[in-house]
């Protein structure tokens, strides 16, 4: 019954803000245009269409706001007026009452506000779909004043999100049963992934831990700043972090006037993304412009500032290797290898002909090479790839949904910063170097060194394990068992020698790298 009422509310909002008219009038059929005129009778639709769409998404709640945030990064797919309005969803969602924020902070941290902060700005500096942020001054343990940002969760978010997710599960079930593409698209699994990430975003302690992990991962890259989390003041509903000072990345003219190298900034964004995805398998998955600033401080001039870590994506080693091989093959225009990888991974049926899939992928991708980003729409490429995948029965991988979303965000960001950016040329060297590390001699040495202690313990036990197995089998293998036991001592000595050689070789390679880097030779 709850889902029914929520469905009725969604239909009411669609009609109230004239979204049905927006959709129907986009069609060319005369009878659809007639329906649009009929349903708009008696309603005041004087407000611009972009404003009505934004207000409707805000009224529908956080899940729909997030959908609008994703759309807002794709100006190549939207009319300018709609894109400008949806951009306001990135950090200008209407705030909730500051008195509620203060009450939440005092309840979560179990202290009066005046005992926590020297000063606290009642007016929020940013308000998003899940939480809002206030600036404050904190007195730390050493008694020093420290500028901080306080993130406070919106009230009753769990109930709202659960209602929408329940409705989405129902719709996914319909799609699974009624659509010919249902099973291939895996709508239930996709909704389950969305469910997981949304509920994770409601736990600010989890967000703080994700930010701390990203901060460690990015520490040596010197391209991005991530605020320090102040753990003494973090709870499920409240997060206190270092205050960051920067210019929103959407203010490109202001950055250019300050002397920031905009093309380099665009290239750095691509490098950060691919580093997080392929080196770490742990990436910031909500990289819309409202969550990104640029530092103008002389010590960190031109670096990115990342904010809002409620949604992070993770990839397994298998996912990383498969994706990297696909990207490298794609950049090299080796479409046959792309087709082979899809078949090897089980993403397409085993009986698929390699040459047919190769030709289909080539037809989609080849027209877009050697073009600047302003002439490429990754959204259109993905749409054509989707049509191709439908023909070849490619199964959607739910664990990659966040990666696809983030890749679209990155392309939209790159398009805003530098339309001349060659996305492929920027990413190709990074991925080729990463692949070399994954399959080259350094990786072999690392694996042997890492596994040596395990094998040192396992191999000496092998004869005894074989003895026990043969004994249980009831066969008369006494002579073989005795021979194996005699060989055990020799095996131990051989293993010790092998481990020593491997470790010695690895250490030798490390020493040689150090010698080369310090310039002895």
mmCIF file of N, CA and C in Angstrom, residues 178-307:
data_model
loop_
_atom_site.group_PDB
_atom_site.id
_atom_site.type_symbol
_atom_site.label_atom_id
_atom_site.label_comp_id
_atom_site.label_asym_id
_atom_site.label_seq_id
_atom_site.Cartn_x
_atom_site.Cartn_y
_atom_site.Cartn_z
ATOM 1 N N UNK A 178 8.352 -8.502 -17.891
ATOM 2 C CA UNK A 178 7.603 -8.063 -19.063
ATOM 3 C C UNK A 178 8.471 -7.704 -20.257
ATOM 4 N N UNK A 179 9.747 -7.335 -19.998
ATOM 5 C CA UNK A 179 10.606 -6.884 -21.088
ATOM 6 C C UNK A 179 11.445 -8.024 -21.634
ATOM 7 N N UNK A 180 11.623 -8.026 -22.946
ATOM 8 C CA UNK A 180 12.473 -9.041 -23.572
ATOM 9 C C UNK A 180 13.922 -8.862 -23.147
ATOM 10 N N UNK A 181 14.290 -7.616 -22.802
ATOM 11 C CA UNK A 181 15.661 -7.342 -22.376
ATOM 12 C C UNK A 181 15.825 -7.460 -20.858
ATOM 13 N N UNK A 182 14.743 -7.808 -20.157
ATOM 14 C CA UNK A 182 14.762 -7.755 -18.699
ATOM 15 C C UNK A 182 15.900 -8.523 -18.060
ATOM 16 N N UNK A 183 16.042 -9.799 -18.394
ATOM 17 C CA UNK A 183 17.062 -10.615 -17.747
ATOM 18 C C UNK A 183 18.463 -10.133 -18.101
ATOM 19 N N UNK A 184 18.657 -9.683 -19.338
ATOM 20 C CA UNK A 184 19.979 -9.218 -19.745
ATOM 21 C C UNK A 184 20.381 -7.944 -19.014
ATOM 22 N N UNK A 185 19.414 -7.061 -18.776
ATOM 23 C CA UNK A 185 19.692 -5.795 -18.093
ATOM 24 C C UNK A 185 19.867 -5.958 -16.590
ATOM 25 N N UNK A 186 19.414 -7.084 -16.044
ATOM 26 C CA UNK A 186 19.531 -7.364 -14.616
ATOM 27 C C UNK A 186 19.023 -6.206 -13.751
ATOM 28 N N UNK A 187 17.769 -5.775 -13.955
ATOM 29 C CA UNK A 187 17.284 -4.609 -13.205
ATOM 30 C C UNK A 187 17.256 -4.835 -11.702
ATOM 31 N N UNK A 188 16.941 -6.059 -11.256
ATOM 32 C CA UNK A 188 16.904 -6.314 -9.817
ATOM 33 C C UNK A 188 18.280 -6.125 -9.198
ATOM 34 N N UNK A 189 19.317 -6.641 -9.891
ATOM 35 C CA UNK A 189 20.679 -6.518 -9.360
ATOM 36 C C UNK A 189 21.144 -5.069 -9.361
ATOM 37 N N UNK A 190 20.761 -4.321 -10.403
ATOM 38 C CA UNK A 190 21.152 -2.910 -10.470
ATOM 39 C C UNK A 190 20.512 -2.127 -9.334
ATOM 40 N N UNK A 191 19.222 -2.375 -9.081
ATOM 41 C CA UNK A 191 18.543 -1.695 -7.974
ATOM 42 C C UNK A 191 19.181 -2.095 -6.643
ATOM 43 N N UNK A 192 19.573 -3.367 -6.508
ATOM 44 C CA UNK A 192 20.229 -3.821 -5.278
ATOM 45 C C UNK A 192 21.548 -3.078 -5.056
ATOM 46 N N UNK A 193 22.304 -2.838 -6.148
ATOM 47 C CA UNK A 193 23.549 -2.067 -6.035
ATOM 48 C C UNK A 193 23.238 -0.631 -5.610
ATOM 49 N N UNK A 194 22.212 -0.030 -6.221
ATOM 50 C CA UNK A 194 21.820 1.339 -5.886
ATOM 51 C C UNK A 194 21.388 1.413 -4.426
ATOM 52 N N UNK A 195 20.635 0.408 -3.982
ATOM 53 C CA UNK A 195 20.192 0.308 -2.592
ATOM 54 C C UNK A 195 21.393 0.324 -1.650
ATOM 55 N N UNK A 196 22.375 -0.495 -1.952
ATOM 56 C CA UNK A 196 23.567 -0.599 -1.101
ATOM 57 C C UNK A 196 24.278 0.740 -0.984
ATOM 58 N N UNK A 197 24.492 1.412 -2.122
ATOM 59 C CA UNK A 197 25.250 2.657 -2.085
ATOM 60 C C UNK A 197 24.466 3.779 -1.407
ATOM 61 N N UNK A 198 23.153 3.803 -1.590
ATOM 62 C CA UNK A 198 22.369 4.840 -0.933
ATOM 63 C C UNK A 198 22.364 4.659 0.579
ATOM 64 N N UNK A 199 22.230 3.416 1.042
ATOM 65 C CA UNK A 199 22.243 3.188 2.481
ATOM 66 C C UNK A 199 23.628 3.451 3.069
ATOM 67 N N UNK A 200 24.664 3.150 2.307
ATOM 68 C CA UNK A 200 26.016 3.483 2.767
ATOM 69 C C UNK A 200 26.169 4.990 2.936
ATOM 70 N N UNK A 201 25.530 5.751 2.041
ATOM 71 C CA UNK A 201 25.651 7.204 2.086
ATOM 72 C C UNK A 201 24.957 7.800 3.308
ATOM 73 N N UNK A 202 24.034 7.057 3.903
ATOM 74 C CA UNK A 202 23.340 7.548 5.094
ATOM 75 C C UNK A 202 24.144 7.350 6.363
ATOM 76 N N UNK A 203 25.288 6.682 6.295
ATOM 77 C CA UNK A 203 26.161 6.476 7.448
ATOM 78 C C UNK A 203 27.393 7.357 7.267
ATOM 79 N N UNK A 204 27.457 8.479 7.985
ATOM 80 C CA UNK A 204 28.544 9.426 7.797
ATOM 81 C C UNK A 204 29.866 8.902 8.348
ATOM 82 N N UNK A 205 29.833 7.945 9.258
ATOM 83 C CA UNK A 205 31.081 7.319 9.714
ATOM 84 C C UNK A 205 31.707 6.531 8.560
ATOM 85 N N UNK A 206 30.863 5.851 7.811
ATOM 86 C CA UNK A 206 31.358 5.126 6.630
ATOM 87 C C UNK A 206 31.946 6.119 5.617
ATOM 88 N N UNK A 207 31.269 7.233 5.423
ATOM 89 C CA UNK A 207 31.799 8.253 4.511
ATOM 90 C C UNK A 207 33.156 8.755 4.977
ATOM 91 N N UNK A 208 33.283 9.003 6.281
ATOM 92 C CA UNK A 208 34.562 9.482 6.814
ATOM 93 C C UNK A 208 35.670 8.460 6.593
ATOM 94 N N UNK A 209 35.358 7.187 6.775
ATOM 95 C CA UNK A 209 36.379 6.152 6.568
ATOM 96 C C UNK A 209 36.770 6.060 5.093
ATOM 97 N N UNK A 210 35.814 6.232 4.195
ATOM 98 C CA UNK A 210 36.126 6.237 2.764
ATOM 99 C C UNK A 210 37.025 7.420 2.415
ATOM 100 N N UNK A 211 36.724 8.584 2.994
ATOM 101 C CA UNK A 211 37.552 9.764 2.745
ATOM 102 C C UNK A 211 38.972 9.547 3.249
ATOM 103 N N UNK A 212 39.103 8.940 4.436
ATOM 104 C CA UNK A 212 40.433 8.671 4.984
ATOM 105 C C UNK A 212 41.226 7.720 4.080
ATOM 106 N N UNK A 213 40.543 6.707 3.525
ATOM 107 C CA UNK A 213 41.213 5.767 2.619
ATOM 108 C C UNK A 213 41.661 6.467 1.335
ATOM 109 N N UNK A 214 40.788 7.282 0.765
ATOM 110 C CA UNK A 214 41.156 8.016 -0.442
ATOM 111 C C UNK A 214 42.298 8.991 -0.171
ATOM 112 N N UNK A 215 42.295 9.603 0.996
ATOM 113 C CA UNK A 215 43.365 10.544 1.364
ATOM 114 C C UNK A 215 44.711 9.829 1.402
ATOM 115 N N UNK A 216 44.734 8.617 1.975
ATOM 116 C CA UNK A 216 45.985 7.842 2.000
ATOM 117 C C UNK A 216 46.404 7.429 0.595
ATOM 118 N N UNK A 217 45.437 6.978 -0.185
ATOM 119 C CA UNK A 217 45.755 6.527 -1.535
ATOM 120 C C UNK A 217 46.322 7.641 -2.402
ATOM 121 N N UNK A 218 45.775 8.851 -2.262
ATOM 122 C CA UNK A 218 46.146 9.967 -3.121
ATOM 123 C C UNK A 218 47.308 10.792 -2.575
ATOM 124 N N UNK A 219 47.830 10.413 -1.427
ATOM 125 C CA UNK A 219 48.828 11.233 -0.737
ATOM 126 C C UNK A 219 50.049 11.523 -1.607
ATOM 127 N N UNK A 220 50.540 10.550 -2.349
ATOM 128 C CA UNK A 220 51.756 10.749 -3.119
ATOM 129 C C UNK A 220 51.535 11.267 -4.523
ATOM 130 N N UNK A 221 50.292 11.459 -4.941
ATOM 131 C CA UNK A 221 50.018 11.849 -6.320
ATOM 132 C C UNK A 221 50.217 13.343 -6.564
ATOM 133 N N UNK A 222 50.051 14.158 -5.518
ATOM 134 C CA UNK A 222 50.251 15.611 -5.603
ATOM 135 C C UNK A 222 49.330 16.279 -6.624
ATOM 136 N N UNK A 223 48.148 15.713 -6.808
ATOM 137 C CA UNK A 223 47.192 16.297 -7.746
ATOM 138 C C UNK A 223 45.866 16.648 -7.095
ATOM 139 N N UNK A 224 45.575 16.075 -5.925
ATOM 140 C CA UNK A 224 44.267 16.260 -5.321
ATOM 141 C C UNK A 224 44.400 16.354 -3.807
ATOM 142 N N UNK A 225 43.580 17.220 -3.207
ATOM 143 C CA UNK A 225 43.534 17.392 -1.756
ATOM 144 C C UNK A 225 42.229 16.803 -1.241
ATOM 145 N N UNK A 226 42.325 16.064 -0.143
ATOM 146 C CA UNK A 226 41.151 15.463 0.484
ATOM 147 C C UNK A 226 41.162 15.850 1.957
ATOM 148 N N UNK A 227 40.068 16.385 2.479
ATOM 149 C CA UNK A 227 40.076 16.893 3.858
ATOM 150 C C UNK A 227 40.328 15.800 4.890
ATOM 151 N N UNK A 228 40.968 16.199 5.976
ATOM 152 C CA UNK A 228 41.196 15.286 7.099
ATOM 153 C C UNK A 228 39.905 15.126 7.893
ATOM 154 N N UNK A 229 39.599 13.902 8.265
ATOM 155 C CA UNK A 229 38.426 13.631 9.087
ATOM 156 C C UNK A 229 38.798 13.733 10.570
ATOM 157 N N UNK A 230 38.002 14.427 11.348
ATOM 158 C CA UNK A 230 38.261 14.597 12.781
ATOM 159 C C UNK A 230 37.418 13.563 13.533
ATOM 160 N N UNK A 231 38.033 12.431 13.823
ATOM 161 C CA UNK A 231 37.292 11.263 14.293
ATOM 162 C C UNK A 231 36.604 11.465 15.633
ATOM 163 N N UNK A 232 37.122 12.347 16.466
ATOM 164 C CA UNK A 232 36.474 12.588 17.762
ATOM 165 C C UNK A 232 35.102 13.230 17.611
ATOM 166 N N UNK A 233 34.821 13.748 16.424
ATOM 167 C CA UNK A 233 33.567 14.468 16.212
ATOM 168 C C UNK A 233 32.779 13.884 15.029
ATOM 169 N N UNK A 234 32.926 12.593 14.815
ATOM 170 C CA UNK A 234 32.197 11.922 13.736
ATOM 171 C C UNK A 234 31.208 10.919 14.321
ATOM 172 N N UNK A 235 30.014 10.915 13.790
ATOM 173 C CA UNK A 235 28.974 9.960 14.184
ATOM 174 C C UNK A 235 28.145 9.633 12.947
ATOM 175 N N UNK A 236 27.175 8.756 13.106
ATOM 176 C CA UNK A 236 26.377 8.328 11.958
ATOM 177 C C UNK A 236 25.679 9.494 11.267
ATOM 178 N N UNK A 237 25.218 10.485 12.057
ATOM 179 C CA UNK A 237 24.455 11.599 11.493
ATOM 180 C C UNK A 237 25.265 12.881 11.345
ATOM 181 N N UNK A 238 26.480 12.915 11.884
ATOM 182 C CA UNK A 238 27.294 14.141 11.872
ATOM 183 C C UNK A 238 28.735 13.789 11.516
ATOM 184 N N UNK A 239 29.321 14.616 10.667
ATOM 185 C CA UNK A 239 30.720 14.430 10.276
ATOM 186 C C UNK A 239 31.412 15.787 10.347
ATOM 187 N N UNK A 240 32.516 15.857 11.086
ATOM 188 C CA UNK A 240 33.294 17.087 11.187
ATOM 189 C C UNK A 240 34.642 16.844 10.516
ATOM 190 N N UNK A 241 34.994 17.727 9.594
ATOM 191 C CA UNK A 241 36.227 17.550 8.814
ATOM 192 C C UNK A 241 36.968 18.871 8.666
ATOM 193 N N UNK A 242 38.192 18.766 8.232
ATOM 194 C CA UNK A 242 38.993 19.941 7.920
ATOM 195 C C UNK A 242 38.266 20.805 6.886
ATOM 196 N N UNK A 243 38.279 22.108 7.102
ATOM 197 C CA UNK A 243 37.648 23.017 6.140
ATOM 198 C C UNK A 243 38.599 23.256 4.970
ATOM 199 N N UNK A 244 38.088 23.082 3.768
ATOM 200 C CA UNK A 244 38.889 23.281 2.565
ATOM 201 C C UNK A 244 38.490 24.592 1.903
ATOM 202 N N UNK A 245 39.465 25.296 1.366
ATOM 203 C CA UNK A 245 39.215 26.575 0.705
ATOM 204 C C UNK A 245 39.607 26.472 -0.768
ATOM 205 N N UNK A 246 38.633 26.619 -1.625
ATOM 206 C CA UNK A 246 38.911 26.532 -3.049
ATOM 207 C C UNK A 246 37.809 27.181 -3.857
ATOM 208 N N UNK A 247 38.004 27.193 -5.158
ATOM 209 C CA UNK A 247 37.037 27.762 -6.088
ATOM 210 C C UNK A 247 36.292 26.609 -6.758
ATOM 211 N N UNK A 248 34.965 26.644 -6.794
ATOM 212 C CA UNK A 248 34.220 25.572 -7.479
ATOM 213 C C UNK A 248 34.725 25.390 -8.907
ATOM 214 N N UNK A 249 34.879 24.155 -9.310
ATOM 215 C CA UNK A 249 35.469 23.885 -10.624
ATOM 216 C C UNK A 249 34.574 24.355 -11.754
ATOM 217 N N UNK A 250 33.301 24.576 -11.480
ATOM 218 C CA UNK A 250 32.394 25.079 -12.514
ATOM 219 C C UNK A 250 32.674 26.539 -12.872
ATOM 220 N N UNK A 251 33.406 27.276 -12.009
ATOM 221 C CA UNK A 251 33.713 28.687 -12.257
ATOM 222 C C UNK A 251 35.012 28.784 -13.065
ATOM 223 N N UNK A 252 34.944 28.327 -14.296
ATOM 224 C CA UNK A 252 36.148 28.214 -15.132
ATOM 225 C C UNK A 252 36.774 29.576 -15.407
ATOM 226 N N UNK A 253 35.969 30.588 -15.664
ATOM 227 C CA UNK A 253 36.516 31.921 -15.954
ATOM 228 C C UNK A 253 37.299 32.457 -14.768
ATOM 229 N N UNK A 254 36.782 32.267 -13.573
ATOM 230 C CA UNK A 254 37.478 32.732 -12.372
ATOM 231 C C UNK A 254 38.801 31.992 -12.191
ATOM 232 N N UNK A 255 38.807 30.697 -12.460
ATOM 233 C CA UNK A 255 40.045 29.913 -12.355
ATOM 234 C C UNK A 255 41.059 30.380 -13.390
ATOM 235 N N UNK A 256 40.587 30.641 -14.600
ATOM 236 C CA UNK A 256 41.494 31.087 -15.661
ATOM 237 C C UNK A 256 42.105 32.444 -15.307
ATOM 238 N N UNK A 257 41.293 33.347 -14.753
ATOM 239 C CA UNK A 257 41.802 34.659 -14.356
ATOM 240 C C UNK A 257 42.831 34.557 -13.235
ATOM 241 N N UNK A 258 42.684 33.530 -12.384
ATOM 242 C CA UNK A 258 43.637 33.344 -11.282
ATOM 243 C C UNK A 258 44.937 32.705 -11.759
ATOM 244 N N UNK A 259 44.992 32.303 -13.016
ATOM 245 C CA UNK A 259 46.232 31.743 -13.549
ATOM 246 C C UNK A 259 46.302 30.234 -13.571
ATOM 247 N N UNK A 260 45.181 29.564 -13.326
ATOM 248 C CA UNK A 260 45.174 28.099 -13.346
ATOM 249 C C UNK A 260 45.272 27.610 -14.790
ATOM 250 N N UNK A 261 46.124 26.616 -15.006
ATOM 251 C CA UNK A 261 46.288 26.002 -16.323
ATOM 252 C C UNK A 261 45.099 25.058 -16.559
ATOM 253 N N UNK A 262 44.103 25.533 -17.288
ATOM 254 C CA UNK A 262 42.860 24.772 -17.452
ATOM 255 C C UNK A 262 43.074 23.469 -18.225
ATOM 256 N N UNK A 263 43.794 23.455 -19.344
ATOM 257 C CA UNK A 263 44.031 22.163 -20.020
ATOM 258 C C UNK A 263 44.733 21.146 -19.133
ATOM 259 N N UNK A 264 45.714 21.607 -18.332
ATOM 260 C CA UNK A 264 46.389 20.689 -17.405
ATOM 261 C C UNK A 264 45.426 20.183 -16.348
ATOM 262 N N UNK A 265 44.529 21.066 -15.892
ATOM 263 C CA UNK A 265 43.537 20.678 -14.901
ATOM 264 C C UNK A 265 42.652 19.557 -15.456
ATOM 265 N N UNK A 266 42.279 19.669 -16.724
ATOM 266 C CA UNK A 266 41.461 18.631 -17.352
ATOM 267 C C UNK A 266 42.225 17.313 -17.428
ATOM 268 N N UNK A 267 43.504 17.376 -17.829
ATOM 269 C CA UNK A 267 44.311 16.149 -17.913
ATOM 270 C C UNK A 267 44.506 15.530 -16.533
ATOM 271 N N UNK A 268 44.718 16.379 -15.526
ATOM 272 C CA UNK A 268 44.895 15.872 -14.157
ATOM 273 C C UNK A 268 43.651 15.141 -13.670
ATOM 274 N N UNK A 269 42.477 15.648 -14.055
ATOM 275 C CA UNK A 269 41.237 14.980 -13.655
ATOM 276 C C UNK A 269 41.152 13.572 -14.209
ATOM 277 N N UNK A 270 41.561 13.399 -15.458
ATOM 278 C CA UNK A 270 41.566 12.067 -16.064
ATOM 279 C C UNK A 270 42.567 11.164 -15.345
ATOM 280 N N UNK A 271 43.754 11.716 -15.038
ATOM 281 C CA UNK A 271 44.780 10.933 -14.336
ATOM 282 C C UNK A 271 44.295 10.482 -12.964
ATOM 283 N N UNK A 272 43.646 11.385 -12.222
ATOM 284 C CA UNK A 272 43.122 11.040 -10.896
ATOM 285 C C UNK A 272 42.106 9.906 -11.006
ATOM 286 N N UNK A 273 41.213 10.021 -11.969
ATOM 287 C CA UNK A 273 40.173 9.004 -12.139
ATOM 288 C C UNK A 273 40.781 7.639 -12.440
ATOM 289 N N UNK A 274 41.662 7.569 -13.418
ATOM 290 C CA UNK A 274 42.219 6.278 -13.796
ATOM 291 C C UNK A 274 43.142 5.715 -12.718
ATOM 292 N N UNK A 275 43.802 6.590 -11.960
ATOM 293 C CA UNK A 275 44.628 6.115 -10.841
ATOM 294 C C UNK A 275 43.761 5.458 -9.778
ATOM 295 N N UNK A 276 42.673 6.127 -9.413
ATOM 296 C CA UNK A 276 41.787 5.567 -8.395
ATOM 297 C C UNK A 276 41.156 4.261 -8.863
ATOM 298 N N UNK A 277 40.779 4.200 -10.138
ATOM 299 C CA UNK A 277 40.092 3.008 -10.642
ATOM 300 C C UNK A 277 41.054 1.841 -10.802
ATOM 301 N N UNK A 278 42.150 2.043 -11.544
ATOM 302 C CA UNK A 278 42.975 0.910 -11.936
ATOM 303 C C UNK A 278 44.130 0.630 -10.981
ATOM 304 N N UNK A 279 44.681 1.647 -10.346
ATOM 305 C CA UNK A 279 45.739 1.361 -9.376
ATOM 306 C C UNK A 279 45.169 0.885 -8.047
ATOM 307 N N UNK A 280 44.132 1.604 -7.576
ATOM 308 C CA UNK A 280 43.614 1.342 -6.234
ATOM 309 C C UNK A 280 42.344 0.500 -6.221
ATOM 310 N N UNK A 281 41.560 0.531 -7.311
ATOM 311 C CA UNK A 281 40.274 -0.159 -7.291
ATOM 312 C C UNK A 281 39.326 0.430 -6.267
ATOM 313 N N UNK A 282 39.494 1.720 -5.967
ATOM 314 C CA UNK A 282 38.705 2.406 -4.934
ATOM 315 C C UNK A 282 38.581 3.857 -5.391
ATOM 316 N N UNK A 283 37.399 4.260 -5.851
ATOM 317 C CA UNK A 283 37.297 5.562 -6.518
ATOM 318 C C UNK A 283 36.102 6.363 -6.014
ATOM 319 N N UNK A 284 36.281 7.685 -6.069
ATOM 320 C CA UNK A 284 35.231 8.645 -5.736
ATOM 321 C C UNK A 284 34.174 8.565 -6.828
ATOM 322 N N UNK A 285 32.967 8.136 -6.467
ATOM 323 C CA UNK A 285 31.959 7.826 -7.479
ATOM 324 C C UNK A 285 30.847 8.867 -7.551
ATOM 325 N N UNK A 286 31.086 10.057 -7.015
ATOM 326 C CA UNK A 286 30.068 11.112 -7.065
ATOM 327 C C UNK A 286 30.749 12.419 -7.469
ATOM 328 N N UNK A 287 31.464 12.376 -8.590
ATOM 329 C CA UNK A 287 32.337 13.483 -8.976
ATOM 330 C C UNK A 287 31.631 14.503 -9.863
ATOM 331 N N UNK A 288 30.478 14.978 -9.419
ATOM 332 C CA UNK A 288 29.848 16.071 -10.149
ATOM 333 C C UNK A 288 30.476 17.386 -9.694
ATOM 334 N N UNK A 289 30.346 18.471 -10.476
ATOM 335 C CA UNK A 289 31.046 19.721 -10.172
ATOM 336 C C UNK A 289 30.772 20.293 -8.785
ATOM 337 N N UNK A 290 29.609 19.990 -8.192
ATOM 338 C CA UNK A 290 29.337 20.494 -6.845
ATOM 339 C C UNK A 290 30.237 19.902 -5.790
ATOM 340 N N UNK A 291 30.896 18.790 -6.101
ATOM 341 C CA UNK A 291 31.775 18.128 -5.131
ATOM 342 C C UNK A 291 33.260 18.353 -5.410
ATOM 343 N N UNK A 292 33.569 19.238 -6.352
ATOM 344 C CA UNK A 292 34.967 19.437 -6.737
ATOM 345 C C UNK A 292 35.299 20.922 -6.749
ATOM 346 N N UNK A 293 36.411 21.263 -6.103
ATOM 347 C CA UNK A 293 36.932 22.625 -6.115
ATOM 348 C C UNK A 293 38.387 22.584 -6.572
ATOM 349 N N UNK A 294 38.966 23.786 -6.749
ATOM 350 C CA UNK A 294 40.374 23.898 -7.133
ATOM 351 C C UNK A 294 41.051 24.844 -6.160
ATOM 352 N N UNK A 295 42.202 24.435 -5.659
ATOM 353 C CA UNK A 295 42.931 25.241 -4.679
ATOM 354 C C UNK A 295 43.667 26.386 -5.365
ATOM 355 N N UNK A 296 43.575 27.587 -4.758
ATOM 356 C CA UNK A 296 44.351 28.748 -5.206
ATOM 357 C C UNK A 296 45.412 29.125 -4.192
ATOM 358 N N UNK A 297 45.544 28.327 -3.143
ATOM 359 C CA UNK A 297 46.593 28.555 -2.152
ATOM 360 C C UNK A 297 47.957 28.347 -2.812
ATOM 361 N N UNK A 298 48.928 29.248 -2.565
ATOM 362 C CA UNK A 298 50.239 29.121 -3.234
ATOM 363 C C UNK A 298 50.903 27.764 -3.027
ATOM 364 N N UNK A 299 50.717 27.151 -1.861
ATOM 365 C CA UNK A 299 51.380 25.874 -1.568
ATOM 366 C C UNK A 299 50.773 24.713 -2.350
ATOM 367 N N UNK A 300 49.506 24.839 -2.727
ATOM 368 C CA UNK A 300 48.823 23.739 -3.421
ATOM 369 C C UNK A 300 48.099 24.241 -4.661
ATOM 370 N N UNK A 301 48.634 25.267 -5.289
ATOM 371 C CA UNK A 301 47.955 25.955 -6.388
ATOM 372 C C UNK A 301 47.643 24.985 -7.533
ATOM 373 N N UNK A 302 46.394 25.042 -7.986
ATOM 374 C CA UNK A 302 45.997 24.254 -9.150
ATOM 375 C C UNK A 302 45.616 22.820 -8.862
ATOM 376 N N UNK A 303 45.632 22.416 -7.598
ATOM 377 C CA UNK A 303 45.252 21.040 -7.278
ATOM 378 C C UNK A 303 43.737 20.937 -7.094
ATOM 379 N N UNK A 304 43.224 19.766 -7.394
ATOM 380 C CA UNK A 304 41.812 19.481 -7.131
ATOM 381 C C UNK A 304 41.570 19.391 -5.625
ATOM 382 N N UNK A 305 40.358 19.733 -5.226
ATOM 383 C CA UNK A 305 39.878 19.491 -3.865
ATOM 384 C C UNK A 305 38.624 18.635 -3.994
ATOM 385 N N UNK A 306 38.670 17.425 -3.476
ATOM 386 C CA UNK A 306 37.516 16.523 -3.549
ATOM 387 C C UNK A 306 36.698 16.620 -2.272
ATOM 388 N N UNK A 307 35.382 16.623 -2.417
ATOM 389 C CA UNK A 307 34.469 16.710 -1.279
ATOM 390 C C UNK A 307 33.365 15.674 -1.448
#
